[in-house]
Amino acid sequence: MIPVLEALKAALAGVAVGGVHLLQNNDAAPKLPYLLVEPVNMDPFFEASLHADDGAEVLRVRLKGVGANPTSALIALRNARTALVGGKKYGTLTMDGRSAAVQYVRHEADFGDPQTLIPGTTKPMCLSVDSYTVFDQ
């Protein structure tokens, strides 16, 4: 899973001003907009390594565009989608010695997060969420 997440971060480099972060942004003063990459557990009853003896792995991920307003969050996701699948349903992810197909699954949600405020303001950050499946072969 780690090589896939690293490949996703590399493919998304430069897509958003605030960068690409795994699970959380630890920057003291985050730049907006930024992207969060979150792995999604597809099947909690089996260890992922038991699914396929050939080392193939299927990984679901959510990309969250985080911005000061809904438009900036959506633009970050649009840029990410362009980088990963080029406006199509499938794309290719480059990894050392392996190949991975990336599938855009759907746009999931748009919302303001009242628990996460824009630093120095009382305004909530806005989030937009897309989901993808990565087929690591």
PDB file of C-alpha atoms in Angstrom:
ATOM      1  CA  MET A   1       0.000   0.000   0.000  1.00  0.00           C
ATOM      2  CA  ILE A   2       2.812   2.441   0.814  1.00  0.00           C
ATOM      3  CA  PRO A   3       4.291   2.416  -2.730  1.00  0.00           C
ATOM      4  CA  VAL A   4       0.824   3.137  -4.161  1.00  0.00           C
ATOM      5  CA  LEU A   5       0.288   6.072  -1.794  1.00  0.00           C
ATOM      6  CA  GLU A   6       3.748   7.445  -2.609  1.00  0.00           C
ATOM      7  CA  ALA A   7       3.005   7.123  -6.341  1.00  0.00           C
ATOM      8  CA  LEU A   8      -0.299   8.965  -5.875  1.00  0.00           C
ATOM      9  CA  LYS A   9       1.449  11.781  -4.023  1.00  0.00           C
ATOM     10  CA  ALA A  10       4.075  12.022  -6.773  1.00  0.00           C
ATOM     11  CA  ALA A  11       1.430  12.072  -9.526  1.00  0.00           C
ATOM     12  CA  LEU A  12      -0.450  14.840  -7.707  1.00  0.00           C
ATOM     13  CA  ALA A  13       2.601  17.014  -6.953  1.00  0.00           C
ATOM     14  CA  GLY A  14       1.968  20.589  -8.036  1.00  0.00           C
ATOM     15  CA  VAL A  15      -1.807  20.111  -8.415  1.00  0.00           C
ATOM     16  CA  ALA A  16      -2.702  22.280  -5.404  1.00  0.00           C
ATOM     17  CA  VAL A  17      -0.842  25.272  -3.945  1.00  0.00           C
ATOM     18  CA  GLY A  18      -0.858  23.736  -0.465  1.00  0.00           C
ATOM     19  CA  GLY A  19       0.508  20.389  -1.625  1.00  0.00           C
ATOM     20  CA  VAL A  20      -0.593  16.795  -1.197  1.00  0.00           C
ATOM     21  CA  HIS A  21      -0.772  15.229   2.258  1.00  0.00           C
ATOM     22  CA  LEU A  22      -1.456  11.717   3.502  1.00  0.00           C
ATOM     23  CA  LEU A  23      -4.372  11.644   5.988  1.00  0.00           C
ATOM     24  CA  GLN A  24      -3.659  15.069   7.503  1.00  0.00           C
ATOM     25  CA  ASN A  25      -1.886  18.343   6.864  1.00  0.00           C
ATOM     26  CA  ASN A  26       0.696  18.938   9.590  1.00  0.00           C
ATOM     27  CA  ASP A  27       1.826  22.329   8.270  1.00  0.00           C
ATOM     28  CA  ALA A  28       1.761  24.968  11.029  1.00  0.00           C
ATOM     29  CA  ALA A  29       0.128  27.445   8.633  1.00  0.00           C
ATOM     30  CA  PRO A  30      -1.440  25.374   5.819  1.00  0.00           C
ATOM     31  CA  LYS A  31      -1.665  26.946   2.364  1.00  0.00           C
ATOM     32  CA  LEU A  32      -5.050  26.590   0.731  1.00  0.00           C
ATOM     33  CA  PRO A  33      -6.151  24.742  -1.283  1.00  0.00           C
ATOM     34  CA  TYR A  34      -4.484  21.411  -0.586  1.00  0.00           C
ATOM     35  CA  LEU A  35      -5.249  17.746  -1.156  1.00  0.00           C
ATOM     36  CA  LEU A  36      -5.591  14.952   1.376  1.00  0.00           C
ATOM     37  CA  VAL A  37      -5.124  11.320   0.320  1.00  0.00           C
ATOM     38  CA  GLU A  38      -6.993   8.829   2.517  1.00  0.00           C
ATOM     39  CA  PRO A  39      -6.918   5.051   2.065  1.00  0.00           C
ATOM     40  CA  VAL A  40     -10.325   3.422   2.455  1.00  0.00           C
ATOM     41  CA  ASN A  41     -10.638  -0.034   3.980  1.00  0.00           C
ATOM     42  CA  MET A  42     -12.682  -2.079   1.508  1.00  0.00           C
ATOM     43  CA  ASP A  43     -12.956  -5.326   3.418  1.00  0.00           C
ATOM     44  CA  PRO A  44     -12.271  -5.177   7.147  1.00  0.00           C
ATOM     45  CA  PHE A  45     -12.423  -8.951   7.586  1.00  0.00           C
ATOM     46  CA  PHE A  46      -9.318  -9.912   5.590  1.00  0.00           C
ATOM     47  CA  GLU A  47      -5.721  -8.739   5.606  1.00  0.00           C
ATOM     48  CA  ALA A  48      -5.033  -7.175   2.193  1.00  0.00           C
ATOM     49  CA  SER A  49      -2.057  -9.490   1.543  1.00  0.00           C
ATOM     50  CA  LEU A  50      -4.395 -12.514   1.661  1.00  0.00           C
ATOM     51  CA  HIS A  51      -6.548 -11.353  -1.239  1.00  0.00           C
ATOM     52  CA  ALA A  52      -4.104 -12.232  -4.020  1.00  0.00           C
ATOM     53  CA  ASP A  53      -1.098 -14.538  -3.984  1.00  0.00           C
ATOM     54  CA  ASP A  54       0.500 -12.738  -6.947  1.00  0.00           C
ATOM     55  CA  GLY A  55       1.097  -9.524  -5.002  1.00  0.00           C
ATOM     56  CA  ALA A  56      -1.651  -7.630  -6.821  1.00  0.00           C
ATOM     57  CA  GLU A  57      -3.529  -5.198  -4.656  1.00  0.00           C
ATOM     58  CA  VAL A  58      -6.734  -3.232  -4.999  1.00  0.00           C
ATOM     59  CA  LEU A  59      -6.768  -0.039  -2.977  1.00  0.00           C
ATOM     60  CA  ARG A  60      -9.623   2.419  -2.623  1.00  0.00           C
ATOM     61  CA  VAL A  61      -8.670   5.993  -1.816  1.00  0.00           C
ATOM     62  CA  ARG A  62     -10.490   9.224  -1.191  1.00  0.00           C
ATOM     63  CA  LEU A  63      -9.047  12.514  -2.349  1.00  0.00           C
ATOM     64  CA  LYS A  64     -10.213  15.511  -0.386  1.00  0.00           C
ATOM     65  CA  GLY A  65      -9.810  18.983  -1.810  1.00  0.00           C
ATOM     66  CA  VAL A  66      -9.572  21.406   1.102  1.00  0.00           C
ATOM     67  CA  GLY A  67     -10.054  25.098   0.404  1.00  0.00           C
ATOM     68  CA  ALA A  68     -11.204  28.448   1.732  1.00  0.00           C
ATOM     69  CA  ASN A  69     -14.407  28.165  -0.317  1.00  0.00           C
ATOM     70  CA  PRO A  70     -16.273  25.474  -2.266  1.00  0.00           C
ATOM     71  CA  THR A  71     -14.875  26.614  -5.612  1.00  0.00           C
ATOM     72  CA  SER A  72     -11.225  26.290  -4.582  1.00  0.00           C
ATOM     73  CA  ALA A  73     -11.859  22.818  -3.117  1.00  0.00           C
ATOM     74  CA  LEU A  74     -13.559  21.718  -6.343  1.00  0.00           C
ATOM     75  CA  ILE A  75     -10.776  23.168  -8.507  1.00  0.00           C
ATOM     76  CA  ALA A  76      -8.193  21.200  -6.501  1.00  0.00           C
ATOM     77  CA  LEU A  77     -10.176  18.003  -7.155  1.00  0.00           C
ATOM     78  CA  ARG A  78     -10.621  18.837 -10.836  1.00  0.00           C
ATOM     79  CA  ASN A  79      -6.855  19.319 -11.172  1.00  0.00           C
ATOM     80  CA  ALA A  80      -6.248  16.022  -9.356  1.00  0.00           C
ATOM     81  CA  ARG A  81      -8.676  14.182 -11.635  1.00  0.00           C
ATOM     82  CA  THR A  82      -6.902  15.627 -14.683  1.00  0.00           C
ATOM     83  CA  ALA A  83      -3.514  14.509 -13.330  1.00  0.00           C
ATOM     84  CA  LEU A  84      -4.692  10.981 -12.485  1.00  0.00           C
ATOM     85  CA  VAL A  85      -7.086  10.037 -15.294  1.00  0.00           C
ATOM     86  CA  GLY A  86      -6.904  12.899 -17.809  1.00  0.00           C
ATOM     87  CA  GLY A  87     -10.651  13.528 -17.829  1.00  0.00           C
ATOM     88  CA  LYS A  88     -11.437   9.852 -18.432  1.00  0.00           C
ATOM     89  CA  LYS A  89     -12.489   7.017 -16.169  1.00  0.00           C
ATOM     90  CA  TYR A  90      -9.101   5.220 -16.128  1.00  0.00           C
ATOM     91  CA  GLY A  91      -5.488   6.336 -15.954  1.00  0.00           C
ATOM     92  CA  THR A  92      -2.076   4.834 -15.256  1.00  0.00           C
ATOM     93  CA  LEU A  93       0.053   5.343 -12.187  1.00  0.00           C
ATOM     94  CA  THR A  94       3.841   5.069 -12.522  1.00  0.00           C
ATOM     95  CA  MET A  95       5.655   3.010  -9.878  1.00  0.00           C
ATOM     96  CA  ASP A  96       9.072   1.331  -9.669  1.00  0.00           C
ATOM     97  CA  GLY A  97       8.928  -2.043 -11.425  1.00  0.00           C
ATOM     98  CA  ARG A  98       5.142  -2.197 -11.411  1.00  0.00           C
ATOM     99  CA  SER A  99       2.162  -0.661 -13.069  1.00  0.00           C
ATOM    100  CA  ALA A 100      -1.098   0.434 -11.576  1.00  0.00           C
ATOM    101  CA  ALA A 101      -4.390   1.428 -13.124  1.00  0.00           C
ATOM    102  CA  VAL A 102      -6.342   4.242 -11.493  1.00  0.00           C
ATOM    103  CA  GLN A 103     -10.123   4.333 -11.788  1.00  0.00           C
ATOM    104  CA  TYR A 104     -12.152   7.444 -11.016  1.00  0.00           C
ATOM    105  CA  VAL A 105     -15.167   6.097  -9.123  1.00  0.00           C
ATOM    106  CA  ARG A 106     -17.326   9.100  -8.203  1.00  0.00           C
ATOM    107  CA  HIS A 107     -17.653  12.509  -6.630  1.00  0.00           C
ATOM    108  CA  GLU A 108     -18.857  11.901  -3.093  1.00  0.00           C
ATOM    109  CA  ALA A 109     -19.509  15.147  -1.245  1.00  0.00           C
ATOM    110  CA  ASP A 110     -19.006  18.878  -0.786  1.00  0.00           C
ATOM    111  CA  PHE A 111     -19.312  20.498   2.635  1.00  0.00           C
ATOM    112  CA  GLY A 112     -18.059  23.099   5.066  1.00  0.00           C
ATOM    113  CA  ASP A 113     -16.270  21.657   8.087  1.00  0.00           C
ATOM    114  CA  PRO A 114     -17.334  23.708  11.143  1.00  0.00           C
ATOM    115  CA  GLN A 115     -14.697  21.963  13.302  1.00  0.00           C
ATOM    116  CA  THR A 116     -11.788  23.069  11.084  1.00  0.00           C
ATOM    117  CA  LEU A 117     -11.463  26.820  10.737  1.00  0.00           C
ATOM    118  CA  ILE A 118      -9.317  28.727   8.287  1.00  0.00           C
ATOM    119  CA  PRO A 119      -6.350  29.888  10.398  1.00  0.00           C
ATOM    120  CA  GLY A 120      -6.870  33.382  11.803  1.00  0.00           C
ATOM    121  CA  THR A 121     -10.587  33.456  10.915  1.00  0.00           C
ATOM    122  CA  THR A 122     -13.911  32.131  12.112  1.00  0.00           C
ATOM    123  CA  LYS A 123     -14.717  30.708   8.654  1.00  0.00           C
ATOM    124  CA  PRO A 124     -14.893  26.933   8.196  1.00  0.00           C
ATOM    125  CA  MET A 125     -12.728  25.208   5.611  1.00  0.00           C
ATOM    126  CA  CYS A 126     -14.587  23.695   2.663  1.00  0.00           C
ATOM    127  CA  LEU A 127     -14.036  20.131   1.515  1.00  0.00           C
ATOM    128  CA  SER A 128     -14.864  18.256  -1.671  1.00  0.00           C
ATOM    129  CA  VAL A 129     -14.365  14.505  -1.891  1.00  0.00           C
ATOM    130  CA  ASP A 130     -13.722  12.171  -4.860  1.00  0.00           C
ATOM    131  CA  SER A 131     -13.096   8.439  -4.663  1.00  0.00           C
ATOM    132  CA  TYR A 132     -10.735   6.318  -6.756  1.00  0.00           C
ATOM    133  CA  THR A 133      -9.714   2.682  -6.988  1.00  0.00           C
ATOM    134  CA  VAL A 134      -6.087   1.766  -7.694  1.00  0.00           C
ATOM    135  CA  PHE A 135      -5.342  -1.645  -9.195  1.00  0.00           C
ATOM    136  CA  ASP A 136      -1.686  -2.362  -8.387  1.00  0.00           C
ATOM    137  CA  GLN A 137      -0.508  -5.240 -10.634  1.00  0.00           C
TER     138      GLN A 137
END
